[in-house]
Short mmCIF file of N, CA and C in Angstrom, two decimals:
data_model
loop_
_atom_site.label_atom_id
_atom_site.label_comp_id
_atom_site.label_asym_id
_atom_site.label_seq_id
_atom_site.Cartn_x
_atom_site.Cartn_y
_atom_site.Cartn_z
N TYR S 1 200.21 -43.13 -114.88
CA TYR S 1 199.79 -44.45 -114.44
C TYR S 1 200.38 -44.78 -113.07
N THR S 2 201.68 -44.52 -112.91
CA THR S 2 202.35 -44.84 -111.65
C THR S 2 201.81 -43.97 -110.53
N LEU S 3 201.57 -42.69 -110.80
CA LEU S 3 201.03 -41.79 -109.79
C LEU S 3 199.65 -42.24 -109.35
N LYS S 4 198.81 -42.62 -110.32
CA LYS S 4 197.46 -43.07 -109.99
C LYS S 4 197.52 -44.34 -109.14
N ARG S 5 198.37 -45.28 -109.52
CA ARG S 5 198.50 -46.51 -108.76
C ARG S 5 199.06 -46.23 -107.38
N HIS S 6 200.00 -45.28 -107.31
CA HIS S 6 200.62 -44.92 -106.04
C HIS S 6 199.59 -44.27 -105.11
N LEU S 7 198.73 -43.42 -105.66
CA LEU S 7 197.73 -42.75 -104.82
C LEU S 7 196.59 -43.68 -104.42
N PHE S 8 196.20 -44.59 -105.31
CA PHE S 8 195.07 -45.46 -104.99
C PHE S 8 195.40 -46.47 -103.90
N LYS S 9 196.68 -46.66 -103.61
CA LYS S 9 197.00 -47.57 -102.51
C LYS S 9 196.55 -46.99 -101.18
N TYR S 10 196.34 -45.68 -101.12
CA TYR S 10 195.86 -45.06 -99.89
C TYR S 10 194.35 -45.22 -99.72
N ALA S 11 193.68 -45.73 -100.72
CA ALA S 11 192.25 -46.02 -100.60
C ALA S 11 192.02 -47.41 -100.00
N ARG S 12 193.13 -48.07 -99.67
CA ARG S 12 193.05 -49.39 -99.05
C ARG S 12 192.17 -49.33 -97.79
N GLY S 13 191.35 -50.30 -97.63
CA GLY S 13 190.44 -50.31 -96.50
C GLY S 13 189.11 -49.63 -96.81
N TYR S 14 189.07 -48.92 -97.92
CA TYR S 14 187.86 -48.20 -98.32
C TYR S 14 187.50 -48.54 -99.76
N LYS S 15 187.89 -49.73 -100.20
CA LYS S 15 187.62 -50.13 -101.59
C LYS S 15 186.13 -50.34 -101.84
N LEU S 16 185.42 -50.85 -100.84
CA LEU S 16 183.98 -51.06 -101.01
C LEU S 16 183.28 -49.73 -101.28
N GLU S 17 183.60 -48.71 -100.47
CA GLU S 17 183.01 -47.39 -100.68
C GLU S 17 183.44 -46.80 -102.02
N THR S 18 184.69 -47.07 -102.39
CA THR S 18 185.20 -46.55 -103.66
C THR S 18 184.49 -47.18 -104.85
N VAL S 19 184.05 -48.42 -104.71
CA VAL S 19 183.31 -49.09 -105.79
C VAL S 19 181.82 -48.75 -105.73
N LEU S 20 181.27 -48.64 -104.53
CA LEU S 20 179.83 -48.36 -104.40
C LEU S 20 179.47 -46.94 -104.86
N THR S 21 180.38 -46.00 -104.71
CA THR S 21 180.08 -44.62 -105.13
C THR S 21 179.76 -44.53 -106.62
N PRO S 22 180.62 -45.02 -107.52
CA PRO S 22 180.26 -44.97 -108.94
C PRO S 22 179.03 -45.81 -109.28
N THR S 23 178.83 -46.90 -108.55
CA THR S 23 177.66 -47.75 -108.81
C THR S 23 176.37 -47.00 -108.53
N PHE S 24 176.29 -46.36 -107.36
CA PHE S 24 175.08 -45.61 -107.03
C PHE S 24 174.94 -44.35 -107.88
N THR S 25 176.07 -43.76 -108.28
CA THR S 25 176.01 -42.61 -109.18
C THR S 25 175.44 -43.03 -110.54
N ALA S 26 175.86 -44.19 -111.04
CA ALA S 26 175.34 -44.69 -112.31
C ALA S 26 173.85 -44.98 -112.22
N LEU S 27 173.41 -45.58 -111.12
CA LEU S 27 171.98 -45.83 -110.94
C LEU S 27 171.19 -44.52 -110.89
N GLU S 28 171.75 -43.53 -110.21
CA GLU S 28 171.10 -42.22 -110.14
C GLU S 28 170.92 -41.61 -111.53
N VAL S 29 171.96 -41.69 -112.34
CA VAL S 29 171.90 -41.14 -113.70
C VAL S 29 170.85 -41.88 -114.53
N LEU S 30 170.84 -43.20 -114.46
CA LEU S 30 169.87 -43.98 -115.23
C LEU S 30 168.44 -43.63 -114.84
N LEU S 31 168.19 -43.50 -113.55
CA LEU S 31 166.85 -43.16 -113.10
C LEU S 31 166.45 -41.75 -113.53
N GLU S 32 167.41 -40.82 -113.48
CA GLU S 32 167.11 -39.45 -113.90
C GLU S 32 166.81 -39.35 -115.38
N VAL S 33 167.47 -40.18 -116.18
CA VAL S 33 167.25 -40.14 -117.62
C VAL S 33 165.90 -40.76 -117.99
N LEU S 34 165.40 -41.67 -117.17
CA LEU S 34 164.11 -42.30 -117.45
C LEU S 34 162.91 -41.39 -117.14
N ILE S 35 163.09 -40.42 -116.27
CA ILE S 35 161.98 -39.57 -115.84
C ILE S 35 161.33 -38.81 -117.00
N PRO S 36 162.08 -38.25 -117.96
CA PRO S 36 161.40 -37.58 -119.08
C PRO S 36 160.49 -38.50 -119.90
N PHE S 37 160.83 -39.79 -119.98
CA PHE S 37 159.96 -40.73 -120.70
C PHE S 37 158.63 -40.91 -119.97
N ILE S 38 158.69 -40.94 -118.67
CA ILE S 38 157.45 -41.05 -117.89
C ILE S 38 156.65 -39.76 -118.03
N THR S 39 157.32 -38.63 -118.08
CA THR S 39 156.62 -37.35 -118.30
C THR S 39 155.91 -37.36 -119.64
N ALA S 40 156.56 -37.90 -120.66
CA ALA S 40 155.93 -38.00 -121.98
C ALA S 40 154.71 -38.91 -121.93
N SER S 41 154.79 -39.98 -121.14
CA SER S 41 153.62 -40.88 -121.00
C SER S 41 152.47 -40.17 -120.30
N ILE S 42 152.79 -39.33 -119.33
CA ILE S 42 151.74 -38.58 -118.63
C ILE S 42 151.07 -37.61 -119.60
N ILE S 43 151.86 -36.96 -120.44
CA ILE S 43 151.30 -36.03 -121.42
C ILE S 43 150.40 -36.77 -122.40
N ASP S 44 150.84 -37.96 -122.84
CA ASP S 44 150.01 -38.77 -123.73
C ASP S 44 148.70 -39.18 -123.05
N SER S 45 148.77 -39.50 -121.76
CA SER S 45 147.57 -39.88 -121.01
C SER S 45 146.62 -38.70 -120.85
N VAL S 46 147.18 -37.50 -120.67
CA VAL S 46 146.34 -36.30 -120.55
C VAL S 46 145.61 -36.05 -121.86
N GLN S 47 146.33 -36.19 -122.98
CA GLN S 47 145.70 -35.97 -124.28
C GLN S 47 144.62 -37.00 -124.56
N ALA S 48 144.81 -38.23 -124.07
CA ALA S 48 143.81 -39.28 -124.30
C ALA S 48 142.69 -39.23 -123.26
N GLY S 49 142.86 -38.43 -122.21
CA GLY S 49 141.86 -38.34 -121.15
C GLY S 49 141.85 -39.55 -120.25
N ASP S 50 142.96 -40.27 -120.17
CA ASP S 50 143.08 -41.49 -119.36
C ASP S 50 143.58 -41.14 -117.96
N MET S 51 142.66 -40.97 -117.02
CA MET S 51 143.02 -40.58 -115.66
C MET S 51 143.81 -41.69 -114.95
N MET S 52 143.48 -42.94 -115.19
CA MET S 52 144.23 -44.04 -114.55
C MET S 52 145.67 -44.07 -115.05
N GLY S 53 145.87 -43.78 -116.33
CA GLY S 53 147.22 -43.70 -116.89
C GLY S 53 148.01 -42.56 -116.27
N ILE S 54 147.33 -41.44 -116.01
CA ILE S 54 147.99 -40.29 -115.37
C ILE S 54 148.43 -40.68 -113.96
N TYR S 55 147.51 -41.31 -113.20
CA TYR S 55 147.85 -41.71 -111.84
C TYR S 55 148.98 -42.74 -111.81
N LYS S 56 148.89 -43.72 -112.72
CA LYS S 56 149.90 -44.78 -112.75
C LYS S 56 151.27 -44.22 -113.11
N ASN S 57 151.32 -43.42 -114.17
CA ASN S 57 152.61 -42.85 -114.59
C ASN S 57 153.13 -41.83 -113.57
N GLY S 58 152.21 -41.11 -112.93
CA GLY S 58 152.64 -40.18 -111.87
C GLY S 58 153.26 -40.92 -110.71
N ALA S 59 152.66 -42.06 -110.34
CA ALA S 59 153.22 -42.86 -109.25
C ALA S 59 154.58 -43.44 -109.64
N ILE S 60 154.70 -43.88 -110.88
CA ILE S 60 155.99 -44.40 -111.36
C ILE S 60 157.05 -43.30 -111.33
N MET S 61 156.66 -42.08 -111.74
CA MET S 61 157.61 -40.99 -111.74
C MET S 61 158.05 -40.64 -110.32
N LEU S 62 157.12 -40.66 -109.38
CA LEU S 62 157.47 -40.40 -107.98
C LEU S 62 158.43 -41.45 -107.45
N VAL S 63 158.18 -42.71 -107.78
CA VAL S 63 159.06 -43.78 -107.33
C VAL S 63 160.45 -43.62 -107.93
N LEU S 64 160.52 -43.32 -109.24
CA LEU S 64 161.82 -43.12 -109.89
C LEU S 64 162.57 -41.93 -109.28
N ALA S 65 161.85 -40.84 -109.02
CA ALA S 65 162.49 -39.66 -108.42
C ALA S 65 163.00 -39.98 -107.02
N PHE S 66 162.20 -40.71 -106.24
CA PHE S 66 162.62 -41.07 -104.89
C PHE S 66 163.83 -42.01 -104.93
N LEU S 67 163.81 -43.00 -105.81
CA LEU S 67 164.95 -43.92 -105.93
C LEU S 67 166.20 -43.18 -106.39
N SER S 68 166.03 -42.22 -107.29
CA SER S 68 167.16 -41.41 -107.74
C SER S 68 167.74 -40.60 -106.59
N LEU S 69 166.86 -40.04 -105.77
CA LEU S 69 167.29 -39.29 -104.59
C LEU S 69 168.06 -40.19 -103.63
N VAL S 70 167.54 -41.39 -103.38
CA VAL S 70 168.20 -42.32 -102.47
C VAL S 70 169.56 -42.73 -103.02
N CYS S 71 169.63 -43.02 -104.32
CA CYS S 71 170.91 -43.40 -104.94
C CYS S 71 171.91 -42.25 -104.86
N GLY S 72 171.46 -41.03 -105.08
CA GLY S 72 172.34 -39.86 -104.98
C GLY S 72 172.85 -39.66 -103.56
N ALA S 73 171.96 -39.84 -102.58
CA ALA S 73 172.37 -39.70 -101.18
C ALA S 73 173.37 -40.79 -100.79
N LEU S 74 173.11 -42.03 -101.23
CA LEU S 74 174.04 -43.11 -100.93
C LEU S 74 175.39 -42.91 -101.62
N ALA S 75 175.35 -42.41 -102.85
CA ALA S 75 176.61 -42.12 -103.56
C ALA S 75 177.40 -41.06 -102.80
N GLY S 76 176.72 -40.02 -102.32
CA GLY S 76 177.39 -38.98 -101.54
C GLY S 76 177.96 -39.52 -100.24
N LYS S 77 177.20 -40.39 -99.58
CA LYS S 77 177.66 -40.98 -98.31
C LYS S 77 178.90 -41.83 -98.54
N PHE S 78 178.85 -42.69 -99.55
CA PHE S 78 180.00 -43.56 -99.80
C PHE S 78 181.20 -42.76 -100.32
N ALA S 79 180.95 -41.71 -101.10
CA ALA S 79 182.06 -40.88 -101.58
C ALA S 79 182.73 -40.17 -100.42
N ALA S 80 181.94 -39.68 -99.47
CA ALA S 80 182.51 -39.01 -98.30
C ALA S 80 183.33 -40.00 -97.46
N GLY S 81 182.81 -41.21 -97.28
CA GLY S 81 183.55 -42.21 -96.52
C GLY S 81 184.84 -42.62 -97.19
N ALA S 82 184.78 -42.84 -98.49
CA ALA S 82 185.98 -43.25 -99.23
C ALA S 82 187.03 -42.13 -99.23
N SER S 83 186.58 -40.90 -99.46
CA SER S 83 187.55 -39.80 -99.53
C SER S 83 188.14 -39.46 -98.17
N SER S 84 187.34 -39.55 -97.10
CA SER S 84 187.90 -39.27 -95.78
C SER S 84 188.86 -40.38 -95.36
N GLY S 85 188.56 -41.62 -95.71
CA GLY S 85 189.49 -42.71 -95.44
C GLY S 85 190.77 -42.57 -96.24
N PHE S 86 190.63 -42.18 -97.50
CA PHE S 86 191.79 -41.92 -98.35
C PHE S 86 192.67 -40.84 -97.73
N ALA S 87 192.05 -39.76 -97.26
CA ALA S 87 192.80 -38.65 -96.67
C ALA S 87 193.47 -39.09 -95.37
N ALA S 88 192.78 -39.88 -94.56
CA ALA S 88 193.38 -40.35 -93.30
C ALA S 88 194.60 -41.22 -93.58
N ASN S 89 194.49 -42.11 -94.55
CA ASN S 89 195.64 -42.97 -94.89
C ASN S 89 196.79 -42.15 -95.47
N LEU S 90 196.46 -41.17 -96.31
CA LEU S 90 197.49 -40.32 -96.90
C LEU S 90 198.18 -39.48 -95.83
N ARG S 91 197.41 -38.92 -94.91
CA ARG S 91 197.96 -38.11 -93.83
C ARG S 91 198.85 -38.96 -92.93
N SER S 92 198.42 -40.18 -92.65
CA SER S 92 199.22 -41.08 -91.82
C SER S 92 200.54 -41.43 -92.50
N ALA S 93 200.48 -41.69 -93.81
CA ALA S 93 201.71 -42.00 -94.55
C ALA S 93 202.65 -40.80 -94.58
N MET S 94 202.08 -39.61 -94.72
CA MET S 94 202.93 -38.41 -94.70
C MET S 94 203.58 -38.23 -93.32
N TYR S 95 202.82 -38.46 -92.27
CA TYR S 95 203.36 -38.33 -90.92
C TYR S 95 204.48 -39.34 -90.69
N ASP S 96 204.27 -40.57 -91.13
CA ASP S 96 205.31 -41.59 -91.00
C ASP S 96 206.56 -41.21 -91.78
N ASN S 97 206.37 -40.62 -92.94
CA ASN S 97 207.52 -40.20 -93.74
C ASN S 97 208.25 -39.04 -93.08
N ILE S 98 207.51 -38.10 -92.52
CA ILE S 98 208.14 -36.96 -91.85
C ILE S 98 208.95 -37.42 -90.65
N GLN S 99 208.52 -38.48 -89.99
CA GLN S 99 209.24 -39.01 -88.83
C GLN S 99 210.62 -39.54 -89.20
N THR S 100 210.83 -39.85 -90.48
CA THR S 100 212.14 -40.35 -90.92
C THR S 100 213.09 -39.23 -91.29
N PHE S 101 212.62 -37.97 -91.30
CA PHE S 101 213.47 -36.84 -91.67
C PHE S 101 214.59 -36.65 -90.64
N SER S 102 215.71 -36.24 -91.14
CA SER S 102 216.80 -35.88 -90.24
C SER S 102 216.56 -34.46 -89.74
N PHE S 103 217.33 -34.04 -88.73
CA PHE S 103 217.15 -32.70 -88.18
C PHE S 103 217.45 -31.62 -89.22
N SER S 104 218.40 -31.89 -90.11
CA SER S 104 218.71 -30.89 -91.14
C SER S 104 217.54 -30.75 -92.12
N ASN S 105 216.86 -31.85 -92.43
CA ASN S 105 215.68 -31.77 -93.30
C ASN S 105 214.53 -31.04 -92.62
N ILE S 106 214.38 -31.28 -91.32
CA ILE S 106 213.31 -30.60 -90.59
C ILE S 106 213.58 -29.11 -90.54
N ASP S 107 214.89 -28.71 -90.40
CA ASP S 107 215.23 -27.29 -90.43
C ASP S 107 215.00 -26.70 -91.82
N LYS S 108 215.24 -27.51 -92.85
CA LYS S 108 215.06 -27.06 -94.23
C LYS S 108 213.57 -26.83 -94.52
N PHE S 109 212.71 -27.77 -94.10
CA PHE S 109 211.27 -27.63 -94.23
C PHE S 109 210.74 -27.19 -92.87
N SER S 110 210.19 -26.03 -92.80
CA SER S 110 209.73 -25.53 -91.50
C SER S 110 208.58 -26.39 -90.97
N THR S 111 208.43 -26.38 -89.66
CA THR S 111 207.36 -27.14 -89.04
C THR S 111 206.00 -26.65 -89.53
N ALA S 112 205.87 -25.33 -89.65
CA ALA S 112 204.61 -24.78 -90.15
C ALA S 112 204.34 -25.25 -91.57
N GLY S 113 205.36 -25.31 -92.39
CA GLY S 113 205.19 -25.79 -93.76
C GLY S 113 204.78 -27.24 -93.81
N LEU S 114 205.35 -28.06 -92.94
CA LEU S 114 204.99 -29.47 -92.90
C LEU S 114 203.56 -29.66 -92.41
N VAL S 115 203.16 -28.88 -91.42
CA VAL S 115 201.79 -28.96 -90.93
C VAL S 115 200.81 -28.53 -92.01
N THR S 116 201.17 -27.49 -92.75
CA THR S 116 200.32 -27.03 -93.86
C THR S 116 200.17 -28.11 -94.91
N ARG S 117 201.26 -28.79 -95.21
CA ARG S 117 201.20 -29.88 -96.19
C ARG S 117 200.28 -31.00 -95.71
N MET S 118 200.34 -31.27 -94.42
CA MET S 118 199.52 -32.37 -93.89
C MET S 118 198.05 -31.99 -93.76
N THR S 119 197.74 -30.72 -93.79
CA THR S 119 196.33 -30.32 -93.68
C THR S 119 195.78 -29.87 -95.02
N THR S 120 196.26 -28.76 -95.53
CA THR S 120 195.70 -28.18 -96.75
C THR S 120 195.87 -29.07 -97.96
N ASP S 121 197.08 -29.56 -98.17
CA ASP S 121 197.32 -30.38 -99.36
C ASP S 121 196.55 -31.69 -99.31
N VAL S 122 196.47 -32.29 -98.13
CA VAL S 122 195.72 -33.55 -98.01
C VAL S 122 194.23 -33.28 -98.20
N THR S 123 193.74 -32.16 -97.69
CA THR S 123 192.33 -31.82 -97.88
C THR S 123 192.03 -31.61 -99.36
N ASN S 124 192.94 -30.97 -100.08
CA ASN S 124 192.76 -30.80 -101.53
C ASN S 124 192.74 -32.15 -102.25
N MET S 125 193.61 -33.05 -101.84
CA MET S 125 193.62 -34.39 -102.44
C MET S 125 192.33 -35.14 -102.10
N GLN S 126 191.83 -34.94 -100.89
CA GLN S 126 190.58 -35.58 -100.48
C GLN S 126 189.42 -35.11 -101.34
N MET S 127 189.35 -33.79 -101.56
CA MET S 127 188.27 -33.24 -102.38
C MET S 127 188.40 -33.70 -103.83
N ALA S 128 189.63 -33.76 -104.33
CA ALA S 128 189.84 -34.23 -105.71
C ALA S 128 189.43 -35.69 -105.85
N PHE S 129 189.75 -36.50 -104.85
CA PHE S 129 189.37 -37.91 -104.88
C PHE S 129 187.86 -38.06 -104.86
N GLN S 130 187.20 -37.29 -103.99
CA GLN S 130 185.74 -37.38 -103.89
C GLN S 130 185.08 -36.93 -105.19
N MET S 131 185.54 -35.83 -105.76
CA MET S 131 184.96 -35.34 -107.01
C MET S 131 185.22 -36.31 -108.16
N SER S 132 186.38 -36.92 -108.17
CA SER S 132 186.66 -37.87 -109.26
C SER S 132 185.76 -39.10 -109.15
N LEU S 133 185.42 -39.49 -107.92
CA LEU S 133 184.52 -40.62 -107.76
C LEU S 133 183.12 -40.30 -108.25
N ARG S 134 182.68 -39.07 -108.06
CA ARG S 134 181.30 -38.72 -108.41
C ARG S 134 181.20 -38.10 -109.80
N ILE S 135 181.92 -37.02 -110.03
CA ILE S 135 181.78 -36.27 -111.28
C ILE S 135 182.36 -37.03 -112.47
N ALA S 136 183.49 -37.68 -112.27
CA ALA S 136 184.13 -38.40 -113.38
C ALA S 136 183.28 -39.57 -113.85
N VAL S 137 182.37 -40.02 -113.01
CA VAL S 137 181.45 -41.09 -113.42
C VAL S 137 180.15 -40.49 -113.95
N ARG S 138 179.65 -39.50 -113.25
CA ARG S 138 178.33 -38.94 -113.58
C ARG S 138 178.31 -38.24 -114.95
N ALA S 139 179.28 -37.41 -115.23
CA ALA S 139 179.26 -36.63 -116.48
C ALA S 139 179.31 -37.52 -117.73
N PRO S 140 180.26 -38.45 -117.84
CA PRO S 140 180.26 -39.29 -119.04
C PRO S 140 179.01 -40.18 -119.15
N LEU S 141 178.55 -40.70 -118.02
CA LEU S 141 177.34 -41.53 -118.06
C LEU S 141 176.12 -40.73 -118.48
N MET S 142 176.02 -39.51 -117.98
CA MET S 142 174.90 -38.65 -118.36
C MET S 142 174.95 -38.36 -119.86
N LEU S 143 176.14 -38.14 -120.38
CA LEU S 143 176.30 -37.89 -121.81
C LEU S 143 175.88 -39.11 -122.63
N VAL S 144 176.36 -40.28 -122.26
CA VAL S 144 176.05 -41.49 -123.02
C VAL S 144 174.56 -41.84 -122.91
N CYS S 145 174.03 -41.80 -121.69
CA CYS S 145 172.60 -42.14 -121.51
C CYS S 145 171.70 -41.15 -122.23
N SER S 146 172.06 -39.87 -122.19
CA SER S 146 171.27 -38.87 -122.91
C SER S 146 171.31 -39.10 -124.41
N MET S 147 172.47 -39.46 -124.89
CA MET S 147 172.61 -39.73 -126.32
C MET S 147 171.76 -40.94 -126.73
N VAL S 148 171.79 -42.00 -125.92
CA VAL S 148 171.01 -43.21 -126.21
C VAL S 148 169.52 -42.88 -126.19
N MET S 149 169.08 -42.15 -125.18
CA MET S 149 167.66 -41.80 -125.08
C MET S 149 167.24 -40.88 -126.23
N CYS S 150 168.14 -40.02 -126.65
CA CYS S 150 167.85 -39.14 -127.78
C CYS S 150 167.64 -39.97 -129.05
N PHE S 151 168.48 -40.99 -129.26
CA PHE S 151 168.32 -41.85 -130.44
C PHE S 151 167.05 -42.69 -130.35
N VAL S 152 166.65 -43.05 -129.12
CA VAL S 152 165.41 -43.82 -128.95
C VAL S 152 164.21 -42.96 -129.36
N ILE S 153 164.24 -41.69 -129.01
CA ILE S 153 163.12 -40.79 -129.31
C ILE S 153 163.05 -40.50 -130.81
N ASN S 154 164.18 -40.04 -131.38
CA ASN S 154 164.19 -39.68 -132.80
C ASN S 154 165.63 -39.75 -133.30
N ALA S 155 165.94 -40.79 -134.05
CA ALA S 155 167.31 -41.00 -134.51
C ALA S 155 167.76 -39.92 -135.50
N GLU S 156 166.84 -39.44 -136.32
CA GLU S 156 167.19 -38.44 -137.33
C GLU S 156 167.60 -37.12 -136.68
N LEU S 157 166.81 -36.67 -135.73
CA LEU S 157 167.15 -35.43 -135.03
C LEU S 157 168.36 -35.59 -134.13
N SER S 158 168.60 -36.80 -133.68
CA SER S 158 169.74 -37.05 -132.79
C SER S 158 171.07 -36.88 -133.50
N MET S 159 171.05 -37.01 -134.83
CA MET S 159 172.29 -36.82 -135.58
C MET S 159 172.78 -35.38 -135.45
N ILE S 160 171.86 -34.42 -135.34
CA ILE S 160 172.25 -33.02 -135.13
C ILE S 160 172.97 -32.89 -133.79
N PHE S 161 172.40 -33.54 -132.78
CA PHE S 161 173.00 -33.52 -131.45
C PHE S 161 174.38 -34.17 -131.48
N LEU S 162 174.51 -35.26 -132.20
CA LEU S 162 175.78 -35.97 -132.29
C LEU S 162 176.84 -35.12 -133.00
N VAL S 163 176.46 -34.45 -134.09
CA VAL S 163 177.40 -33.58 -134.80
C VAL S 163 177.83 -32.42 -133.91
N ALA S 164 176.87 -31.82 -133.21
CA ALA S 164 177.20 -30.72 -132.29
C ALA S 164 178.13 -31.21 -131.18
N LEU S 165 177.91 -32.41 -130.71
CA LEU S 165 178.75 -32.98 -129.67
C LEU S 165 180.18 -33.16 -130.15
N VAL S 166 180.35 -33.64 -131.38
CA VAL S 166 181.67 -33.84 -131.94
C VAL S 166 182.38 -32.49 -132.13
N ILE S 167 181.64 -31.50 -132.63
CA ILE S 167 182.23 -30.17 -132.81
C ILE S 167 182.65 -29.57 -131.48
N LEU S 168 181.79 -29.68 -130.47
CA LEU S 168 182.14 -29.15 -129.15
C LEU S 168 183.29 -29.91 -128.54
N GLY S 169 183.37 -31.22 -128.81
CA GLY S 169 184.48 -32.02 -128.30
C GLY S 169 185.82 -31.63 -128.88
N CYS S 170 185.79 -31.24 -130.14
CA CYS S 170 187.03 -30.81 -130.80
C CYS S 170 187.45 -29.45 -130.29
#
């Protein structure tokens, strides 16, 4: 808890991007989960021979796919902005901390080692922050939304999916 709170203070100044990334990721997931329902409607329209239904549902599917694409692109943009800002703040704090080192500490930690810490380690933290903003939101939401949609389609068959999910979780 303390480490998380300590690290999130470096996201200061980028809180809007940090909040918008999961929001757009959630919208992307919801739109992606709705597309199979529209596909089912198109199949029903084909079986009924309803050409207007095919055109209407096809247009809806295109709009949903486009909106999902836009939400995904915006989530990526905001995640990149938030993570690069996080890394810049973290790198700045590390530099300020290194400036307080005494000469004996600087001799103990080589200059090359300190530069490596300020580049490689901060880049790894940046990538971890970006992935946690996107993947840590997307995967659980996709699981929950898929489960809900599965129950909407057929609750009896969904119980098999739920049991398999519990077994795999264990």
